[in-house]
Amino acid sequence: MAAFKARVLSTDDAEAFRALRLSALELYPTAFLTTADEFRKRPLEDIAARLGEGKTWGVFGETQALGIAALLPIPYAAAAHRAEIAAFFVTPSAQGSGAADALIEGIVDAARERGIWQLELFVADTNSRAQGFYARHGFVAQGRLPNAALVDGVMTSDTFMTADLR
């Protein structure tokens, strides 16, 4: 198995992030709330500034970025134990290679270090592969969000999943 490194992205990663995010939105348009057209309009400076917030992660192989995701703590004192994982994507060529495992494990470790013990995410009902991946990493389906997104006339519903890190 190849060695992968997961880490928080910095402003210096803006170009690599832009390419991966656009790829995700083009390949899987119904899996994300942002459309490829919306994302193309974002200036690189805005993307870099967002990365500077320290909430976006990447996973890297020897020479390139292979995946991205966000760890979004819930910004209220009563929910400080919770965070959402969002916009999780690994390039098709790296799927099944262990890159996604490295990315989720890096995020889980960082969440624990921050005192977060409940991770939450939404995944398309039709994405059984992703649901299985998350289940292997301790996530449990808690419910369903009907009509979560309407993209190009396609209505999708999401499964809400959580992982208890205690």
Coordinates of N, CA and C in Angstrom, one line a residue:
M1 N 0.8 -1.2 0.0 CA 0.0 0.0 0.0 C 0.9 1.2 0.0
A2 N 0.5 2.2 -0.8 CA 1.3 3.5 -0.9 C 1.1 4.2 0.4
A3 N 2.1 5.1 0.7 CA 2.0 5.9 1.9 C 1.3 7.2 1.5
F4 N 0.4 7.6 2.4 CA -0.4 8.8 2.1 C -0.2 9.8 3.3
K5 N -0.3 11.0 3.1 CA -0.2 12.0 4.2 C -1.4 12.9 4.1
A6 N -2.2 13.0 5.2 CA -3.3 13.9 5.3 C -2.9 15.1 6.2
R7 N -3.3 16.3 5.8 CA -3.0 17.5 6.5 C -3.9 18.6 6.2
V8 N -3.9 19.6 7.1 CA -4.7 20.8 6.8 C -4.1 21.5 5.7
L9 N -5.0 22.0 4.8 CA -4.5 22.7 3.6 C -4.2 24.2 4.0
S10 N -3.3 24.8 3.3 CA -2.9 26.2 3.5 C -3.2 27.0 2.3
T11 N -3.0 28.3 2.4 CA -3.3 29.1 1.2 C -2.4 28.7 0.1
D12 N -1.3 28.2 0.3 CA -0.4 27.7 -0.8 C -1.0 26.5 -1.6
D13 N -2.0 25.9 -1.0 CA -2.6 24.7 -1.7 C -3.8 25.1 -2.6
A14 N -4.0 26.4 -2.8 CA -5.2 26.9 -3.4 C -5.4 26.3 -4.8
E15 N -4.3 26.3 -5.6 CA -4.4 25.7 -7.0 C -4.8 24.2 -7.0
A16 N -4.1 23.5 -6.1 CA -4.4 22.0 -6.1 C -5.8 21.8 -5.6
F17 N -6.2 22.6 -4.6 CA -7.6 22.4 -4.1 C -8.6 22.8 -5.2
R18 N -8.4 23.9 -5.9 CA -9.3 24.3 -6.9 C -9.5 23.2 -7.9
A19 N -8.4 22.5 -8.4 CA -8.5 21.5 -9.4 C -9.2 20.3 -8.8
L20 N -9.0 19.9 -7.6 CA -9.7 18.7 -7.0 C -11.1 19.0 -6.8
R21 N -11.4 20.2 -6.3 CA -12.9 20.5 -6.0 C -13.6 20.6 -7.3
L22 N -13.1 21.2 -8.3 CA -13.7 21.2 -9.6 C -14.0 19.9 -10.2
S23 N -13.0 19.0 -10.1 CA -13.1 17.6 -10.5 C -14.2 16.9 -9.8
A24 N -14.3 17.1 -8.5 CA -15.4 16.5 -7.7 C -16.8 16.9 -8.2
L25 N -16.9 18.2 -8.4 CA -18.2 18.8 -8.8 C -18.6 18.4 -10.2
E26 N -17.6 18.2 -11.1 CA -17.9 17.8 -12.4 C -18.2 16.3 -12.5
L27 N -17.5 15.5 -11.8 CA -17.7 14.0 -11.8 C -19.0 13.6 -11.1
Y28 N -19.3 14.3 -10.0 CA -20.4 13.9 -9.1 C -21.3 15.1 -8.8
P29 N -21.9 15.6 -9.8 CA -22.7 16.9 -9.6 C -23.8 16.8 -8.6
T30 N -24.4 15.6 -8.4 CA -25.5 15.5 -7.4 C -25.0 15.1 -6.0
A31 N -23.7 15.0 -5.8 CA -23.2 14.7 -4.5 C -22.9 15.9 -3.7
F32 N -22.9 17.1 -4.3 CA -22.5 18.3 -3.5 C -23.5 19.4 -3.7
L33 N -23.6 20.3 -2.8 CA -24.5 21.4 -2.9 C -24.0 22.5 -3.9
T34 N -22.7 22.7 -3.9 CA -22.1 23.7 -4.8 C -22.1 23.1 -6.2
T35 N -22.4 23.8 -7.2 CA -22.3 23.4 -8.6 C -20.9 23.7 -9.2
A36 N -20.5 23.0 -10.2 CA -19.2 23.3 -10.9 C -19.3 24.8 -11.4
D37 N -20.4 25.2 -12.0 CA -20.4 26.6 -12.5 C -20.3 27.6 -11.4
E38 N -20.9 27.4 -10.2 CA -20.7 28.3 -9.1 C -19.3 28.3 -8.7
F39 N -18.7 27.2 -8.6 CA -17.3 27.1 -8.1 C -16.3 27.8 -9.1
R40 N -16.5 27.6 -10.4 CA -15.6 28.2 -11.4 C -15.6 29.8 -11.2
K41 N -16.6 30.3 -10.7 CA -16.7 31.8 -10.6 C -16.0 32.3 -9.4
R42 N -15.5 31.5 -8.5 CA -14.8 31.9 -7.3 C -13.4 32.3 -7.6
P43 N -13.0 33.5 -7.3 CA -11.6 33.9 -7.5 C -10.6 33.0 -6.7
L44 N -9.4 32.8 -7.2 CA -8.4 32.0 -6.5 C -8.1 32.6 -5.1
E45 N -8.2 33.9 -5.1 CA -7.9 34.6 -3.8 C -8.9 34.3 -2.7
D46 N -10.2 34.1 -3.2 CA -11.2 33.7 -2.2 C -11.0 32.3 -1.7
I47 N -10.6 31.4 -2.7 CA -10.4 30.0 -2.3 C -9.2 30.0 -1.3
A48 N -8.1 30.7 -1.6 CA -7.0 30.7 -0.7 C -7.4 31.3 0.7
A49 N -8.2 32.3 0.7 CA -8.6 32.9 2.0 C -9.4 31.8 2.8
R50 N -10.2 31.1 2.1 CA -11.0 30.0 2.8 C -10.1 28.9 3.3
L51 N -9.1 28.6 2.5 CA -8.2 27.6 3.0 C -7.4 28.1 4.2
G52 N -7.2 29.4 4.3 CA -6.5 30.0 5.4 C -7.2 29.8 6.8
E53 N -8.5 29.5 6.7 CA -9.3 29.3 7.9 C -8.9 28.0 8.6
G54 N -8.2 27.1 8.0 CA -7.7 25.9 8.6 C -8.7 24.8 8.8
K55 N -9.8 24.8 8.0 CA -10.9 23.8 8.1 C -10.9 22.8 7.0
T56 N -10.0 23.0 6.0 CA -10.0 22.1 4.8 C -8.8 21.2 4.8
W57 N -9.0 20.0 4.6 CA -8.0 19.0 4.6 C -7.7 18.4 3.2
G58 N -6.5 17.9 3.0 CA -6.1 17.2 1.8 C -5.4 16.0 2.1
V59 N -5.4 15.1 1.2 CA -4.5 13.8 1.3 C -3.6 13.8 0.1
F60 N -2.4 13.5 0.3 CA -1.4 13.5 -0.7 C -0.7 12.2 -0.8
G61 N -0.4 11.9 -2.1 CA 0.5 10.7 -2.4 C 1.9 11.3 -2.5
E62 N 2.8 10.6 -3.2 CA 4.2 11.0 -3.3 C 4.3 12.4 -3.9
T63 N 3.5 12.6 -5.0 CA 3.7 13.8 -5.8 C 2.5 14.7 -5.9
Q64 N 1.4 14.3 -5.5 CA 0.2 15.1 -5.8 C -0.9 15.0 -4.8
A65 N -1.8 16.0 -4.8 CA -3.0 15.9 -3.9 C -4.0 15.0 -4.6
L66 N -4.5 14.1 -3.7 CA -5.4 13.0 -4.2 C -6.9 13.2 -3.7
G67 N -7.1 14.0 -2.7 CA -8.4 14.1 -2.1 C -8.5 15.3 -1.2
I68 N -9.7 15.7 -0.9 CA -10.0 16.9 0.0 C -11.3 16.6 0.8
A69 N -11.4 17.3 1.9 CA -12.5 17.2 2.8 C -12.5 18.4 3.7
A70 N -13.6 18.7 4.4 CA -13.6 19.8 5.4 C -14.0 19.2 6.7
L71 N -13.4 19.8 7.8 CA -13.8 19.5 9.2 C -14.4 20.8 9.7
L72 N -15.7 20.8 9.9 CA -16.4 22.1 10.3 C -17.0 22.0 11.7
P73 N -16.2 22.5 12.7 CA -16.8 22.4 14.1 C -18.1 23.2 14.1
I74 N -19.0 22.8 15.0 CA -20.3 23.5 15.1 C -20.0 24.7 16.0
P75 N -20.3 25.9 15.6 CA -19.8 27.1 16.3 C -20.7 27.6 17.5
Y76 N -21.2 26.7 18.3 CA -22.0 27.1 19.4 C -21.5 26.3 20.7
A77 N -21.4 27.0 21.8 CA -20.9 26.3 23.0 C -21.6 25.0 23.3
A78 N -22.9 25.0 23.2 CA -23.7 23.8 23.5 C -23.4 22.7 22.6
A79 N -22.8 23.0 21.4 CA -22.5 21.9 20.4 C -21.0 21.8 20.2
A80 N -20.2 22.3 21.1 CA -18.8 22.3 20.8 C -18.2 20.9 20.7
H81 N -18.9 19.9 21.1 CA -18.5 18.5 21.0 C -18.8 17.9 19.6
R82 N -19.4 18.7 18.7 CA -19.8 18.2 17.4 C -19.0 18.9 16.3
A83 N -18.8 18.2 15.2 CA -18.3 18.8 13.9 C -18.9 18.0 12.8
E84 N -18.9 18.7 11.6 CA -19.4 18.1 10.4 C -18.2 17.8 9.5
I85 N -18.3 16.7 8.8 CA -17.3 16.4 7.7 C -18.1 16.7 6.5
A86 N -17.5 17.5 5.6 CA -18.2 17.9 4.4 C -17.3 17.9 3.2
A87 N -17.9 17.8 2.0 CA -17.2 17.9 0.7 C -16.0 16.9 0.6
F88 N -16.3 15.7 1.1 CA -15.3 14.6 1.0 C -15.2 14.1 -0.4
F89 N -14.0 14.1 -0.9 CA -13.7 13.6 -2.3 C -12.3 13.1 -2.4
V90 N -12.2 11.9 -3.1 CA -10.9 11.4 -3.5 C -11.0 11.1 -4.9
T91 N -9.9 11.4 -5.7 CA -9.9 11.2 -7.1 C -10.2 9.7 -7.4
P92 N -10.9 9.5 -8.5 CA -11.2 8.1 -8.9 C -10.0 7.2 -9.0
S93 N -8.9 7.7 -9.5 CA -7.7 6.9 -9.6 C -7.1 6.5 -8.2
A94 N -7.5 7.2 -7.2 CA -7.0 6.9 -5.8 C -8.0 6.2 -5.0
Q95 N -9.2 6.0 -5.5 CA -10.2 5.3 -4.7 C -9.8 3.9 -4.6
G96 N -10.0 3.4 -3.3 CA -9.6 2.0 -3.1 C -8.1 1.8 -2.8
S97 N -7.4 2.9 -2.8 CA -5.9 2.8 -2.6 C -5.5 3.0 -1.1
G98 N -6.4 3.5 -0.3 CA -6.0 3.8 1.1 C -6.0 5.3 1.3
A99 N -6.0 6.1 0.2 CA -6.0 7.5 0.4 C -7.2 8.1 1.2
A100 N -8.4 7.6 0.9 CA -9.5 8.0 1.6 C -9.5 7.6 3.1
D101 N -8.9 6.5 3.4 CA -8.7 6.0 4.8 C -7.8 7.0 5.5
A102 N -6.7 7.4 4.8 CA -5.7 8.3 5.4 C -6.4 9.6 5.7
L103 N -7.2 10.1 4.8 CA -7.9 11.4 4.9 C -8.9 11.3 6.1
I104 N -9.7 10.4 6.2 CA -10.7 10.3 7.2 C -10.0 10.1 8.6
E105 N -9.0 9.3 8.6 CA -8.3 9.0 9.9 C -7.6 10.3 10.4
G106 N -7.0 11.1 9.5 CA -6.4 12.3 9.8 C -7.4 13.3 10.4
I107 N -8.6 13.4 9.8 CA -9.6 14.2 10.3 C -10.2 13.8 11.7
V108 N -10.4 12.5 11.8 CA -10.8 11.9 13.1 C -9.8 12.2 14.2
D109 N -8.6 12.0 13.9 CA -7.5 12.3 14.9 C -7.5 13.8 15.3
A110 N -7.7 14.6 14.3 CA -7.7 16.1 14.6 C -8.9 16.4 15.4
A111 N -10.1 15.8 15.1 CA -11.3 16.1 15.9 C -11.1 15.7 17.3
R112 N -10.6 14.5 17.6 CA -10.3 14.1 18.9 C -9.4 15.0 19.7
E113 N -8.3 15.5 19.0 CA -7.4 16.4 19.7 C -8.1 17.7 20.1
R114 N -9.1 18.1 19.3 CA -9.9 19.3 19.6 C -11.0 19.1 20.6
G115 N -11.2 17.9 21.1 CA -12.2 17.6 22.1 C -13.6 17.3 21.4
I116 N -13.6 17.2 20.1 CA -14.8 16.8 19.4 C -15.0 15.3 19.5
W117 N -16.2 14.9 19.9 CA -16.4 13.5 20.0 C -17.6 13.0 19.2
Q118 N -18.3 13.9 18.5 CA -19.3 13.5 17.6 C -19.1 14.1 16.2
L119 N -18.8 13.2 15.2 CA -18.7 13.7 13.8 C -20.0 13.4 13.1
E120 N -20.4 14.3 12.2 CA -21.6 14.2 11.5 C -21.4 14.4 10.0
L121 N -22.2 13.8 9.2 CA -22.1 14.0 7.7 C -23.3 13.6 7.0
F122 N -23.5 14.1 5.9 CA -24.6 13.7 5.0 C -24.0 13.1 3.7
V123 N -24.6 12.0 3.3 CA -24.2 11.3 2.1 C -25.4 10.9 1.3
A124 N -25.3 11.1 0.0 CA -26.4 10.8 -0.9 C -26.9 9.3 -0.7
D125 N -28.2 9.2 -0.6 CA -28.8 7.9 -0.4 C -28.4 6.9 -1.5
T126 N -28.1 7.4 -2.7 CA -27.7 6.5 -3.8 C -26.2 6.1 -3.8
N127 N -25.5 6.7 -2.9 CA -24.0 6.5 -2.8 C -23.7 5.4 -1.8
S128 N -24.0 4.1 -2.1 CA -23.8 3.0 -1.2 C -22.3 2.8 -0.9
R129 N -21.5 3.0 -1.9 CA -20.1 2.8 -1.7 C -19.6 3.8 -0.6
A130 N -19.9 5.1 -0.7 CA -19.5 6.0 0.4 C -20.1 5.6 1.7
Q131 N -21.4 5.2 1.7 CA -22.0 4.8 3.0 C -21.2 3.7 3.6
G132 N -20.8 2.7 2.8 CA -20.1 1.6 3.3 C -18.7 2.0 3.9
F133 N -18.1 2.9 3.1 CA -16.8 3.5 3.6 C -16.9 4.1 5.0
Y134 N -17.9 5.0 5.1 CA -18.1 5.7 6.4 C -18.5 4.7 7.5
A135 N -19.3 3.7 7.2 CA -19.6 2.7 8.2 C -18.4 1.9 8.6
R136 N -17.5 1.6 7.7 CA -16.2 1.0 8.1 C -15.4 1.8 9.1
H137 N -15.6 3.1 9.0 CA -14.9 4.1 9.9 C -15.7 4.5 11.1
G138 N -16.8 3.7 11.4 CA -17.5 3.9 12.7 C -18.7 4.8 12.6
F139 N -19.1 5.2 11.4 CA -20.3 6.1 11.2 C -21.5 5.2 11.2
V140 N -22.6 5.7 11.7 CA -23.9 4.9 11.8 C -25.0 5.8 11.2
A141 N -25.8 5.2 10.3 CA -26.9 6.0 9.7 C -27.9 6.3 10.8
Q142 N -28.3 7.6 10.9 CA -29.2 8.1 11.9 C -30.6 8.4 11.4
G143 N -30.6 8.8 10.1 CA -31.9 9.2 9.5 C -31.7 9.6 8.1
R144 N -32.7 10.2 7.5 CA -32.7 10.6 6.1 C -33.2 12.0 5.9
L145 N -32.6 12.7 5.0 CA -33.1 14.1 4.7 C -33.6 14.0 3.3
P146 N -34.9 14.0 3.2 CA -35.5 13.9 1.8 C -35.3 15.2 1.1
N147 N -35.3 15.1 -0.3 CA -35.2 16.2 -1.1 C -34.0 17.2 -0.7
A148 N -32.9 16.6 -0.4 CA -31.8 17.4 0.0 C -31.2 18.4 -1.0
A149 N -31.2 17.9 -2.3 CA -30.7 18.8 -3.3 C -31.4 18.5 -4.6
L150 N -31.5 19.6 -5.4 CA -32.0 19.5 -6.8 C -31.0 20.0 -7.7
V151 N -30.4 19.1 -8.5 CA -29.3 19.5 -9.4 C -29.6 19.0 -10.8
D152 N -29.7 20.0 -11.7 CA -30.0 19.7 -13.1 C -31.3 18.8 -13.2
G153 N -32.3 19.1 -12.4 CA -33.5 18.4 -12.5 C -33.5 17.1 -11.8
V154 N -32.4 16.7 -11.1 CA -32.3 15.5 -10.4 C -32.4 15.8 -8.9
M155 N -33.5 15.2 -8.3 CA -33.7 15.4 -6.8 C -33.0 14.2 -6.1
T156 N -32.2 14.6 -5.1 CA -31.5 13.6 -4.3 C -31.9 13.7 -2.8
S157 N -31.8 12.6 -2.1 CA -32.0 12.6 -0.7 C -30.7 12.2 0.0
D158 N -30.5 12.5 1.2 CA -29.3 12.2 1.9 C -29.6 11.3 3.1
T159 N -28.6 10.5 3.5 CA -28.5 9.8 4.7 C -27.7 10.6 5.7
F160 N -28.2 10.8 6.9 CA -27.4 11.5 7.9 C -26.7 10.4 8.8
M161 N -25.4 10.6 8.9 CA -24.6 9.6 9.6 C -23.8 10.3 10.7
T162 N -23.5 9.6 11.8 CA -22.7 10.1 12.9 C -21.7 9.1 13.4
A163 N -20.6 9.6 13.9 CA -19.6 8.7 14.5 C -19.3 9.2 15.9
D164 N -19.4 8.3 16.9 CA -19.1 8.7 18.3 C -17.6 8.3 18.6
L165 N -16.8 9.4 18.8 CA -15.4 9.2 19.0 C -14.9 9.0 20.4
R166 N -15.9 8.9 21.3 CA -15.5 8.7 22.8 C -15.0 7.3 23.0

